[in-house]
Coordinates of C-alpha atoms and ligand atoms in Angstrom, one line a residue:
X1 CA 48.1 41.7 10.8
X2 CA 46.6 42.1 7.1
X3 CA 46.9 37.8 6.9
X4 CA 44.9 38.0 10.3
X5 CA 42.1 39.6 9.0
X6 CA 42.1 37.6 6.2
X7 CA 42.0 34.6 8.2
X8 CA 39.3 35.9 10.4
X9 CA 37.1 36.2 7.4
X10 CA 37.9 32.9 6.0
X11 CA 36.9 31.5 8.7
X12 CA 33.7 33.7 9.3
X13 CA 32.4 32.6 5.6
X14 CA 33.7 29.3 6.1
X15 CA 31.4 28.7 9.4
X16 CA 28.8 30.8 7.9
X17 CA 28.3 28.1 4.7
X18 CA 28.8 25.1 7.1
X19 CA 25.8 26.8 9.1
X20 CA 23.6 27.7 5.8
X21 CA 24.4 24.3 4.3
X22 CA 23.5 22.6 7.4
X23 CA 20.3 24.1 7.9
X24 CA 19.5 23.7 4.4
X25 CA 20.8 20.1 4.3
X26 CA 19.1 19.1 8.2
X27 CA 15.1 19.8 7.2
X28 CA 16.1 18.2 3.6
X29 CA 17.2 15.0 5.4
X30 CA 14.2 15.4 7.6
X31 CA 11.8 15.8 5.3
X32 CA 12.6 13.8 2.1
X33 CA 10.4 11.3 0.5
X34 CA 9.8 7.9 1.7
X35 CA 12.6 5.3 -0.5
X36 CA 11.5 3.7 -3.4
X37 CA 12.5 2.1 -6.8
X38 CA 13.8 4.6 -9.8
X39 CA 11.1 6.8 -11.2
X40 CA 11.8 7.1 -14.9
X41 CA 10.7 9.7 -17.4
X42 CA 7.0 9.7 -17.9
X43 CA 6.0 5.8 -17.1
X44 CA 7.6 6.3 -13.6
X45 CA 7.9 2.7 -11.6
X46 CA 5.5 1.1 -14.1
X47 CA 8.0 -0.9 -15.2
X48 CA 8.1 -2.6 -12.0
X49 CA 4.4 -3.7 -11.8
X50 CA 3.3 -7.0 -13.0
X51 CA 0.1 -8.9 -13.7
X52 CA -0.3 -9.2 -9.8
X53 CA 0.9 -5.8 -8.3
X54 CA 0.4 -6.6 -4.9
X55 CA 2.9 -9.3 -4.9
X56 CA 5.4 -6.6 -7.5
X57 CA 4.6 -4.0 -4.2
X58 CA 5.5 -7.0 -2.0
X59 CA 8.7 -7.5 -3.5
X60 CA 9.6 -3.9 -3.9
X61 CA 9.0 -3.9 0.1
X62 CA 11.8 -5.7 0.8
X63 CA 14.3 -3.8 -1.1
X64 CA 13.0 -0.3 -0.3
X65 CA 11.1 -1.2 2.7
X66 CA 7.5 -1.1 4.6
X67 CA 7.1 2.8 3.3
X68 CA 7.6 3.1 -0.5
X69 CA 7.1 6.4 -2.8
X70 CA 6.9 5.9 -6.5
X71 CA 5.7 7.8 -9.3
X72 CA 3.6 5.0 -11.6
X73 CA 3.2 7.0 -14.3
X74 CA 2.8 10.5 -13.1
X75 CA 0.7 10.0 -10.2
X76 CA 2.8 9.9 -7.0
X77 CA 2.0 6.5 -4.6
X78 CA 2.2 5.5 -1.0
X79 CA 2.8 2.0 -1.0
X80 CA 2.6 0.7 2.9
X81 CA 3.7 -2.6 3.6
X82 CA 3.9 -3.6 6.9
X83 CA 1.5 -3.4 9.9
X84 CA 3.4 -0.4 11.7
X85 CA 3.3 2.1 8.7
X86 CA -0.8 0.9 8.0
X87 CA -0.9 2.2 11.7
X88 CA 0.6 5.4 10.8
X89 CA -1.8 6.1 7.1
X90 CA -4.6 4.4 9.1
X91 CA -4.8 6.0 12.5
X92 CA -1.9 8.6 13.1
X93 CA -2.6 10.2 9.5
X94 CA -6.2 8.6 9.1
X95 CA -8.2 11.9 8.8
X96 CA -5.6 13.4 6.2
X97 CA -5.9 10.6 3.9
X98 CA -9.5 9.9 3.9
X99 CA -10.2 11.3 0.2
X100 CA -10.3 8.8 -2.8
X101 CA -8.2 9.8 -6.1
X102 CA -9.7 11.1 -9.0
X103 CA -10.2 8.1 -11.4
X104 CA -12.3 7.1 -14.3
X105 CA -13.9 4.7 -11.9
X106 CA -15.7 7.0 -9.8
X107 CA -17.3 8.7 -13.1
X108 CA -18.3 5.3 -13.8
X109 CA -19.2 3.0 -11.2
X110 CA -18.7 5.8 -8.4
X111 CA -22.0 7.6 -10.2
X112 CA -20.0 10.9 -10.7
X113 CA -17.8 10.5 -7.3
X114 CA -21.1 10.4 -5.1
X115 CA -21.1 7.0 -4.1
X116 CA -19.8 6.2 -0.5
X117 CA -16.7 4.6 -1.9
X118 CA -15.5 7.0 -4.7
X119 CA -17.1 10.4 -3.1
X120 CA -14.4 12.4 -1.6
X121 CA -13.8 13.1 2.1
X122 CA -16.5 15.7 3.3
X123 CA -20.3 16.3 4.0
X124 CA -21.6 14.0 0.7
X125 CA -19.8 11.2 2.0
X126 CA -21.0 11.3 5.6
X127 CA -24.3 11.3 5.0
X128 CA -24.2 8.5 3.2
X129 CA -22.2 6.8 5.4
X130 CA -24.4 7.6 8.6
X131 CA -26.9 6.3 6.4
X132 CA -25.5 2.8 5.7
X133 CA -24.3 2.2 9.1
X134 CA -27.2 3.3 10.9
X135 CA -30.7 2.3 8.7
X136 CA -28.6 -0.2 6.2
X137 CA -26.2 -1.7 7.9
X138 CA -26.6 -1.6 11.7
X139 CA -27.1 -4.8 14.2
X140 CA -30.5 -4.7 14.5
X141 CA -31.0 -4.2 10.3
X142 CA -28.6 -7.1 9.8
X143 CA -30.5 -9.5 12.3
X144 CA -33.8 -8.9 10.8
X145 CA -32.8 -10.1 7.5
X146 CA -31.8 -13.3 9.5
X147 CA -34.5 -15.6 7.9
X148 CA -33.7 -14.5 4.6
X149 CA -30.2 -16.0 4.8
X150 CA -31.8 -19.0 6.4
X151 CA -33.8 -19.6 3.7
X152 CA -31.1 -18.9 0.9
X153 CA -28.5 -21.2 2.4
X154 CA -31.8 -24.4 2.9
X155 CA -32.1 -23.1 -1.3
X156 CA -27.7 -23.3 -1.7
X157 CA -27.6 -27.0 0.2
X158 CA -30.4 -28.1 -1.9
X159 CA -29.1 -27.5 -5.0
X160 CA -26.0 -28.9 -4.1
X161 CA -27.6 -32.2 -3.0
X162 CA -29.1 -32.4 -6.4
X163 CA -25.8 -32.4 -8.0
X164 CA -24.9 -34.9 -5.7
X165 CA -27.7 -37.3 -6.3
X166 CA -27.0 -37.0 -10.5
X167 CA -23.4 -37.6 -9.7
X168 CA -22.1 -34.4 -10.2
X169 CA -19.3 -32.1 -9.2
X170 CA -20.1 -29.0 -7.4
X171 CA -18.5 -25.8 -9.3
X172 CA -18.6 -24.1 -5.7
X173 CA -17.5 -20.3 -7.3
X174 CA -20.8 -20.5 -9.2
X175 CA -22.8 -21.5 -6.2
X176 CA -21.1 -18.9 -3.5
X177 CA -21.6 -16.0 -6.1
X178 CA -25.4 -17.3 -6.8
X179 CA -25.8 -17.0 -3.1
X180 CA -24.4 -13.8 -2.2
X181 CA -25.7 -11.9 -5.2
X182 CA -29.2 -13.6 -3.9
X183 CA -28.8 -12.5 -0.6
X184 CA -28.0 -8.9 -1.1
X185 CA -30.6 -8.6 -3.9
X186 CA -33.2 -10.0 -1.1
X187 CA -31.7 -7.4 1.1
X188 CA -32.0 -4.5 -1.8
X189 CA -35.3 -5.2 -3.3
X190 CA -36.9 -7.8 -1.1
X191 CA -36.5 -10.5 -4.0
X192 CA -33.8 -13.2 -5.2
X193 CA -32.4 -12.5 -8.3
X194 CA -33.5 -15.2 -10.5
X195 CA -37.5 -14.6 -9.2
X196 CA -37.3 -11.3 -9.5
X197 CA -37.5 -10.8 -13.6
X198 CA -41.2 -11.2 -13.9
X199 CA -41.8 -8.2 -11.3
X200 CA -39.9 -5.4 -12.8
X201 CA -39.0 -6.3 -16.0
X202 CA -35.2 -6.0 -15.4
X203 CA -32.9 -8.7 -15.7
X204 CA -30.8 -9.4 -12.6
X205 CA -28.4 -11.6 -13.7
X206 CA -27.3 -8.6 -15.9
X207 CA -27.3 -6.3 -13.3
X208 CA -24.9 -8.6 -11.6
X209 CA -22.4 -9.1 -14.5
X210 CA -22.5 -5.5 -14.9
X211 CA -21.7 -4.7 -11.0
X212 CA -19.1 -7.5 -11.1
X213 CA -17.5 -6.1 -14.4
X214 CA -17.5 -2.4 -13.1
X215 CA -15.8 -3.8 -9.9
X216 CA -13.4 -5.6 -12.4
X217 CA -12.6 -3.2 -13.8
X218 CA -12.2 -0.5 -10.9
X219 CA -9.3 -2.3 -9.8
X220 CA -7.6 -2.5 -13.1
X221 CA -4.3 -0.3 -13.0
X222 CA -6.0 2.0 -15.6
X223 CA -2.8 3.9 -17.7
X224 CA -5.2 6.4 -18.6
X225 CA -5.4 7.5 -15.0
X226 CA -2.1 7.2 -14.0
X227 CA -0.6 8.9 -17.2
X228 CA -3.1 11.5 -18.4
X229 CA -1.5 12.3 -21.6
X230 CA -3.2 9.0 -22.7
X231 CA -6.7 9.3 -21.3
X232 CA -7.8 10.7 -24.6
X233 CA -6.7 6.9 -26.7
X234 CA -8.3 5.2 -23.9
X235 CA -5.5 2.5 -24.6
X236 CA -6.5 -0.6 -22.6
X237 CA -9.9 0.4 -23.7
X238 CA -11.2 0.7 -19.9
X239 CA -13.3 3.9 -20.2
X240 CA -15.4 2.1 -23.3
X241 CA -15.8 -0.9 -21.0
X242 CA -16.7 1.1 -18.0
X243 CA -19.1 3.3 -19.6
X244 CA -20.9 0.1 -21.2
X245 CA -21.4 -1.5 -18.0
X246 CA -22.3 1.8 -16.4
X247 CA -25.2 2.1 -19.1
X248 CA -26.7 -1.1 -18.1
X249 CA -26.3 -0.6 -14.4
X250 CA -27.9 2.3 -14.8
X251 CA -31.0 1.3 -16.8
X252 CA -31.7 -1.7 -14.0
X253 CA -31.5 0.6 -11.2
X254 CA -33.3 3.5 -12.6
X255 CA -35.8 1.2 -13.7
X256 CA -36.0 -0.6 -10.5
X257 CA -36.6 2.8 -8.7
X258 CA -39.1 4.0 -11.1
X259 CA -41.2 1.0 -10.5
X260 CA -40.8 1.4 -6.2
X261 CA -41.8 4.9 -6.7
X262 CA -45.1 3.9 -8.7
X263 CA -46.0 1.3 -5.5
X264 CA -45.0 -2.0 -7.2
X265 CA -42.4 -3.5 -4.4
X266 CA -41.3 -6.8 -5.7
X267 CA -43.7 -9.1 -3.7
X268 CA -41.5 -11.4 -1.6
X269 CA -43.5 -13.7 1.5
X270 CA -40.9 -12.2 3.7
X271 CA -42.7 -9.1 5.7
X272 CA -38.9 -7.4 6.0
X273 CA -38.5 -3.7 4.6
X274 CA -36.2 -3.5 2.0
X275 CA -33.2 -1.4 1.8
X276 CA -34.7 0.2 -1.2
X277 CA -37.9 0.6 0.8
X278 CA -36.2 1.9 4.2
X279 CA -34.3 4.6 1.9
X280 CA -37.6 6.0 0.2
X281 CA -39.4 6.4 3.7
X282 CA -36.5 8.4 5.3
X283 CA -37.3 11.3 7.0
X284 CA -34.6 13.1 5.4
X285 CA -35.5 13.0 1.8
X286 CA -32.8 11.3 -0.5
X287 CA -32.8 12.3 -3.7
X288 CA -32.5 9.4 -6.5
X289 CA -28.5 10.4 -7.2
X290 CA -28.0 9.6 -3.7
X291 CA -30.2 6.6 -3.6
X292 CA -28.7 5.0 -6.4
X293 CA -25.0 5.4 -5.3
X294 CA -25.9 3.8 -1.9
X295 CA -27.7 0.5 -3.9
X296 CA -24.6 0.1 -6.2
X297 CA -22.5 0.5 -3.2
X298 CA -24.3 -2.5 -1.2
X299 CA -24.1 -3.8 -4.3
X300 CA -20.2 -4.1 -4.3
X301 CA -20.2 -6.8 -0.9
X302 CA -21.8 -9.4 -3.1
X303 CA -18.3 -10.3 -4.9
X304 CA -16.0 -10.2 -2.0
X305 CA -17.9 -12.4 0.1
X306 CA -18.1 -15.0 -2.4
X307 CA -14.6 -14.9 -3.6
X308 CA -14.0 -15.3 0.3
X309 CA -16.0 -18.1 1.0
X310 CA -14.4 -19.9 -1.9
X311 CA -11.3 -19.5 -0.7
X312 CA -12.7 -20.9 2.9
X313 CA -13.7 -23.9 1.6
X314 CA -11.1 -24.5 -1.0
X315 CA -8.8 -24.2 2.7
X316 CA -10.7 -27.2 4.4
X317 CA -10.8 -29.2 1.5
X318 CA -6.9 -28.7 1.4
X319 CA -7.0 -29.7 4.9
X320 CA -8.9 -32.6 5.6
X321 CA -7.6 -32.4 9.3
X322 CA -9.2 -28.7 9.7
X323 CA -12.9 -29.9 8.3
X324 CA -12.6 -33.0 10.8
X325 CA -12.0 -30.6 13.5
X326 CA -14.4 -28.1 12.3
X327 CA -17.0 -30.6 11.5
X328 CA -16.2 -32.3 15.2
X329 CA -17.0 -28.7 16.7
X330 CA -20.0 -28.7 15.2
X331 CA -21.7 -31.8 15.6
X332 CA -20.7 -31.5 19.4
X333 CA -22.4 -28.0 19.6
X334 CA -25.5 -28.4 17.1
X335 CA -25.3 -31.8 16.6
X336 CA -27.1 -33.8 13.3
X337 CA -30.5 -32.9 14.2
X338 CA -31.5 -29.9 13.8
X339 CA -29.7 -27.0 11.1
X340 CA -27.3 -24.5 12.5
X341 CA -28.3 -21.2 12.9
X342 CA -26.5 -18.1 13.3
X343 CA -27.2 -17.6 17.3
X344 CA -24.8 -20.9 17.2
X345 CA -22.0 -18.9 15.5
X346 CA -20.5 -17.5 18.7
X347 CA -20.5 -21.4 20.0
X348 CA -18.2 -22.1 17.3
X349 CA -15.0 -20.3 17.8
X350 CA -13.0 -23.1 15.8
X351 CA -15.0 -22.1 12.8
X352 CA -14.2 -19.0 13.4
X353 CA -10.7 -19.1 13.7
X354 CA -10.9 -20.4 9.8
X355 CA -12.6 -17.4 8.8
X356 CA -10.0 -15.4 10.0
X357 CA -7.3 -17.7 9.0
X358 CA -9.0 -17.4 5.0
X359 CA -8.8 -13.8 5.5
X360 CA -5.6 -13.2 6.7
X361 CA -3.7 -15.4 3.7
X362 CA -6.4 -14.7 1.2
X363 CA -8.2 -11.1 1.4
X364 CA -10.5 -10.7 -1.3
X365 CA -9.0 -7.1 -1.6
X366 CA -5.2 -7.8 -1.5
X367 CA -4.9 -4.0 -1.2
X368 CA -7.0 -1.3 0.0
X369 CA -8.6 1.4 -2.1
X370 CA -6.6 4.3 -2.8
X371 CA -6.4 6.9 -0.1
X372 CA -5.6 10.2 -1.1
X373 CA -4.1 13.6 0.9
X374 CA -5.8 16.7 -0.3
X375 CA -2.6 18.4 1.3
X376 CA 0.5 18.3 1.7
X377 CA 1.5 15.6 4.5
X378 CA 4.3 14.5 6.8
X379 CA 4.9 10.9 7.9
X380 CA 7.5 10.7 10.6
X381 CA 10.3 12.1 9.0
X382 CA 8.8 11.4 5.5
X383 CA 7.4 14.8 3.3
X384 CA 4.4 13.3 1.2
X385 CA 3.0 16.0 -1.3
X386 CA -0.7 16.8 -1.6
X387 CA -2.5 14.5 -3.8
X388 CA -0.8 11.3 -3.4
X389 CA -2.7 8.1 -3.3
X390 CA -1.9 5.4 -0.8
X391 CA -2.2 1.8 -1.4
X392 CA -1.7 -0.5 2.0
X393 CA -0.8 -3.7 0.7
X394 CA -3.3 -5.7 3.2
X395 CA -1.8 -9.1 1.4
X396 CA 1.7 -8.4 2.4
X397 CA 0.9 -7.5 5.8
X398 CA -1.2 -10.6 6.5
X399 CA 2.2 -12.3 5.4
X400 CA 4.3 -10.7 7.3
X401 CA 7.4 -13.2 8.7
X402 CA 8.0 -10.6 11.5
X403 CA 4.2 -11.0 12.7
X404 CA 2.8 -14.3 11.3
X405 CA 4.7 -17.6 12.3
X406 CA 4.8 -19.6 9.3
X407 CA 3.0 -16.7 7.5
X408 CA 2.3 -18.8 4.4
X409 CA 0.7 -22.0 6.2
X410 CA -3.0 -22.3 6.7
X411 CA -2.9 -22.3 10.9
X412 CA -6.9 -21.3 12.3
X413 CA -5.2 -22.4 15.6
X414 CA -3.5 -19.1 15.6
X415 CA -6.6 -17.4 15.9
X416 CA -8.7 -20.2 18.0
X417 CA -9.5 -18.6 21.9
X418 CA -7.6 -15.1 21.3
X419 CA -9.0 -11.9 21.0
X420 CA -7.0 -11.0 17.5
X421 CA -10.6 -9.3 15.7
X422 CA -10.9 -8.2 11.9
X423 CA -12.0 -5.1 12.7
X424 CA -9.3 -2.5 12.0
X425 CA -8.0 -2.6 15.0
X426 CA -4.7 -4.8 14.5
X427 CA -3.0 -3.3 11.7
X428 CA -1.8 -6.9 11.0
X429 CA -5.1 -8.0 10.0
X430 CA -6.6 -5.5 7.7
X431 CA -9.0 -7.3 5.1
X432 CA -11.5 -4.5 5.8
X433 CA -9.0 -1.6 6.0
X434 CA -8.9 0.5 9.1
X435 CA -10.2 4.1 10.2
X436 CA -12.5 6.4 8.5
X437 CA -12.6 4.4 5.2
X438 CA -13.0 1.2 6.9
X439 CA -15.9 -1.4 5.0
X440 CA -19.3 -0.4 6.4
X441 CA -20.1 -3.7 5.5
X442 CA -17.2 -5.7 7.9
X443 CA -20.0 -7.1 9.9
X444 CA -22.3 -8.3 7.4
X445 CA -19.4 -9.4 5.6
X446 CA -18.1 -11.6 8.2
X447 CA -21.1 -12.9 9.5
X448 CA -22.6 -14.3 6.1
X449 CA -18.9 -15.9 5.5
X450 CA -19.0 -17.3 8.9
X451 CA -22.9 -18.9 9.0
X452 CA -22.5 -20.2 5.0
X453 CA -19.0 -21.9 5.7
X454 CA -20.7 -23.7 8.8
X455 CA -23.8 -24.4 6.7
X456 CA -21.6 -26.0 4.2
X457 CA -19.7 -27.8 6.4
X458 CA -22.6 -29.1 8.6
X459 CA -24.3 -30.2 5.5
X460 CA -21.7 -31.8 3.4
X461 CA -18.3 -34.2 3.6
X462 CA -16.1 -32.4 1.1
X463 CA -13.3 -33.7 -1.5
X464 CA -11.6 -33.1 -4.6
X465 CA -12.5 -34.6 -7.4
X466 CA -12.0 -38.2 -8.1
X467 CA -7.7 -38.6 -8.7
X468 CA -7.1 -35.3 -7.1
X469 CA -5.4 -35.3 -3.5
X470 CA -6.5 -33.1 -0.9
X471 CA -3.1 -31.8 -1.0
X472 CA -2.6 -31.3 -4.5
X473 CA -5.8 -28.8 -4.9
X474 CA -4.7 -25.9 -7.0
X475 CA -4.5 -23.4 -4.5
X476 CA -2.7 -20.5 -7.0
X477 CA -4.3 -17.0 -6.8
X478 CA -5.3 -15.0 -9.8
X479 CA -5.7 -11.2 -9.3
X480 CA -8.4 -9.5 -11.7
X481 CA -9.2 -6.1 -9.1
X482 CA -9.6 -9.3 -6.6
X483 CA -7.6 -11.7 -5.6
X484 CA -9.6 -15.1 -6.9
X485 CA -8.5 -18.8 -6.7
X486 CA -6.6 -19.2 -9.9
X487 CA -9.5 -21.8 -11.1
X488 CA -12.9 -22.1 -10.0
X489 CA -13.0 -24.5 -6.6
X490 CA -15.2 -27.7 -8.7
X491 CA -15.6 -30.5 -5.7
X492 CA -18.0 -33.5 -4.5
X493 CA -20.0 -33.2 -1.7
X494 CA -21.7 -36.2 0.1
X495 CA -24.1 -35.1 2.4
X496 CA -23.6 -35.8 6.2
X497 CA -27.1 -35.5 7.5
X498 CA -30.6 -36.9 7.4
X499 CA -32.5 -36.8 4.4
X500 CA -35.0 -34.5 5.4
X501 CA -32.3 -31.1 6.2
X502 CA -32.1 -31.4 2.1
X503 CA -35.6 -30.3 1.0
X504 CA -36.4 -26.8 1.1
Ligands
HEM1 C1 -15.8 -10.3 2.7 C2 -16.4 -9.1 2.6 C3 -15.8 -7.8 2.4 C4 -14.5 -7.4 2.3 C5 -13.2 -8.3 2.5 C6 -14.5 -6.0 2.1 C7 -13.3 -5.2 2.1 C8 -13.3 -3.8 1.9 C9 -12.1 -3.0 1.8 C10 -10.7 -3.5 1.9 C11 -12.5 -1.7 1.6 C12 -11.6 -0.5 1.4 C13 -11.1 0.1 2.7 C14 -10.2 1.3 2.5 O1 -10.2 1.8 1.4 O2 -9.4 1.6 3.4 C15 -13.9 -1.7 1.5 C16 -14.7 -0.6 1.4 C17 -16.1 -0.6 1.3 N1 -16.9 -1.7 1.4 FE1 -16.3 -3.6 1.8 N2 -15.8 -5.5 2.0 C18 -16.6 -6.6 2.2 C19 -18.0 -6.6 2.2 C20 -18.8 -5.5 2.0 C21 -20.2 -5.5 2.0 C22 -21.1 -6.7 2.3 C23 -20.6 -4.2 1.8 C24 -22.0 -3.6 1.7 C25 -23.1 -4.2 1.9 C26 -19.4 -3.4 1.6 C27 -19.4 -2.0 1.3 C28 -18.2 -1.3 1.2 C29 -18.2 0.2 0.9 C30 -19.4 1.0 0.7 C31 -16.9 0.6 1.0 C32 -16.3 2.0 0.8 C33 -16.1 2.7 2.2 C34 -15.7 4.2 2.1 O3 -15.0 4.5 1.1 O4 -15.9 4.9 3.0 N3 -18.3 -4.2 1.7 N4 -14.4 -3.0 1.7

């Protein structure tokens, strides 16, 4: 009788623990962390990062998978790798990781967090963002600035004829960033850099090189903010760098605004309002914080749309077959006669099909900024805590062997007559990221890559240098925040039509 008992209550504690550890163990298993590589004392998964971490993240992926955690340093990361988990950050999760982590950056070139692109998720951010897309950014403000971009690509084929006429090769990284940093500064402040010294006293070309540095350096894995044990020694020396190009940035653009507010607009022939002028008139009165965080982040396009259009022609000129084809298109829509203008674009779907093609193998961004979670989060069975950012590694996606047929060959006929659009919407093709944190500037973006490339192509037959095959271009990537062609795209171009589309 007495063993019976004993039994009975063996077995009732026995059943009982199985029960407690099961319940214990069930949610556990439900809601543990996403896999990822070993996090060691104090660096974390640092040690796994190279010079390029996009491709390190890429690699990681295929051990751990498309949804990585890691600590790098003490910050704990998101690394997504693959088109269904963007889905899942993007669009399931979108609203909970809208907010940017706190980084030196954003003290920096994020103007104390309150530009659109550093200022966390809330009110702040969108009104600035209703701003940009609706008075900055919108169709009909996009289309007006039409003949400006006319005028600057008749300038861009000039000067390349000239080079041609001495004999000279074409250093085409030069001449895309001279273009885009003109356009956008005709956008901002009605003027083209280089003509615009004598009105404000401010020296553009500074201004530039200290956007492009601050954008540099934004996307430099900073220790300081990933182990802030260090910020004070400022190691890589970042923060001095940052704060050195802030100072500049900010004397040019609180200069420029002084001399708006006084009535001097740079005088340009154009009779197109400004961005500078269109935010001053606004019925709901800006003031200059907010004015000067939405100029530096307008700002921030000029880079990636060169470093795109590079790549795009660096592509065809790899390719001769793909410029024949393009060039083909072309002449049998706009023919020799007159130049191509962007109401042609839609006419020209093989062209395109290479933009998307250059974007998909070569985003300018191989991953998108961090996106943070101001609470704690659950991804399918996944537990992410509060405060972690998430990078969606946009390069390894567009690579993708499940998705992509021969994912690392340059196809446009993958593209050519489908409906596949760069717009966020497939979460294989995400050079503009996806959701609330999407680029503002995806249309502009595309559109000036899209009508240059075809003014470049129209224009000009296009070749390596003498003794350099087609085939044997350098086509290597170098990632500094961007990822750049490894050396600056230097070619000949002959031109293709009569002498009179070459004087502007
Ligand atoms: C080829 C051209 C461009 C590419 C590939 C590109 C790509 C991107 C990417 C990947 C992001 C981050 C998205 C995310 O974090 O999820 C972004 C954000 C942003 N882009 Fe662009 N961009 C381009 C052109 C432009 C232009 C022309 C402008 C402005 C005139 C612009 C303004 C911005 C701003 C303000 C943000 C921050 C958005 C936010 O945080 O809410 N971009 N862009």
């Amino acid at each position: 009788m007495e063993f019976q008992v004993i039994s009975f209550w063996l077995l009732v504690v026995g059943v009982g623990s199985l029960i407690l550890y099961l319940t214990w163990l069930i949610p556990n298993l439900k809601t543990s962390r996403p896999p990822g590589p070993r996090n060691w004392p104090i660096v974390g998964a640092l040690f796994y990062l190279s010079k390029s971490p996009h491709v390190a993240f890429a690699n990681l992926a295929k051990k751990f998978g498309p949804i990585m955690y890691m600590r790098l340093g003490s910050m704990p990361h998101l690394i997504i790798s693959n088109g269904e988990m963007a889905m899942e950050v993007l669009k399931v999760h979108d609203a909970e990781f809208a907010s940017r982590p706190i980084v030196t950056a954003g003290k920096y070139l994020g103007l104390n967090w309150s530009t659109i692109t550093f200022s966390h998720y809330g009110d702040h951010w969108r009104l600035l963002r209703k701003i940009a897309a609706t008075q900055l950014l919108s169709g009909a403000r996009i289309n007006s600035f039409e003949p400006l971009r006319q005028e600057d690509l008749g300038c861009m084929v000039e000067s390349i004829a000239k080079h041609n006429e001495g004999g000279k090769l074409v250093n085409m990284r030069q001449i895309c960033h001279e273009l885009t940093s003109n356009n956008l500064c005709r956008m901002l402040f009605g003027t083209r850099c280089e003509t615009s010294k004598e009105f404000i006293g401010t020296n553009f070309d500074d201004f530039f090189k200290s956007v492009e540095k601050m954008i540099q350096l934004m996307s430099t894995f900073n220790l300081s903010d990933l182990i802030p044990l260090l910020r004070p020694f400022d190691l890589q020396g970042v923060e001095k760098q940052m704060k050195s190009a802030f100072d500049k940035m900010e004397h040019h653009v609180a200069s420029i605004l002084k001399e708006y507010k006084k009535g001097n607009k740079m005088v340009d022939n154009s009779n197109v309002k400004d961005f500078v002028e269109i935010l001053l008139s606004l019925d709901e009165k800006l003031d200059d914080t907010k004015i000067k965080a939405l100029i530096v982040d307008m700002f921030g396009g000029a880079d990636t749309i060169a470093i795109g259009l590079e790549w795009a022609l660096a592509e065809v000129i790899h390719h001769p077959e793909i410029m024949k084809r393009a060039q083909e298109e072309l002449d049998r829509i706009v023919g020799r006669n007159r130049r191509v203008q962007e109401s042609d674009l839609p006419n020209l779907p093989y062209l395109h099909a290479i933009i998307q093609e250059t974007f998909r193998l070569h985003p300018p961004g191989p991953m998108t900024l961090g996106h943070v979670n101001v609470k704690d989060a659950q991804i399918l069975q996944y537990q992410i805590p509060a405060n972690t950012t998430v990078l969606v590694n946009v390069w390894a996606i567009g690579r993708d062997p499940k998705v992509w047929n021969k994912p690392l060959e340059f196809i446009p006929d993958r593209f050519f007559n489908t409906n596949i659009s760069l717009t966020g919407s497939n979460y294989n093709l995400l050079p503009f990221g996806s959701g609330r944190r999407r680029c503002p500037g995806l249309e502009l973006g595309q559109l000036m890559m899209h009508y240059s490339l075809t003014t470049l192509l129209q224009a000009f037959d296009w070749s390596p240098q003498v003794g350099v095959k087609p085939e044997d271009l350098n086509m290597e990537e170098f990632y500094r925040g961007f990822c750049e062609k490894a050396d600056p795209l230097t070619v000949v171009a002959k031109p293709r039509l009569p002498l009179q589309f070459y004087k502007h």
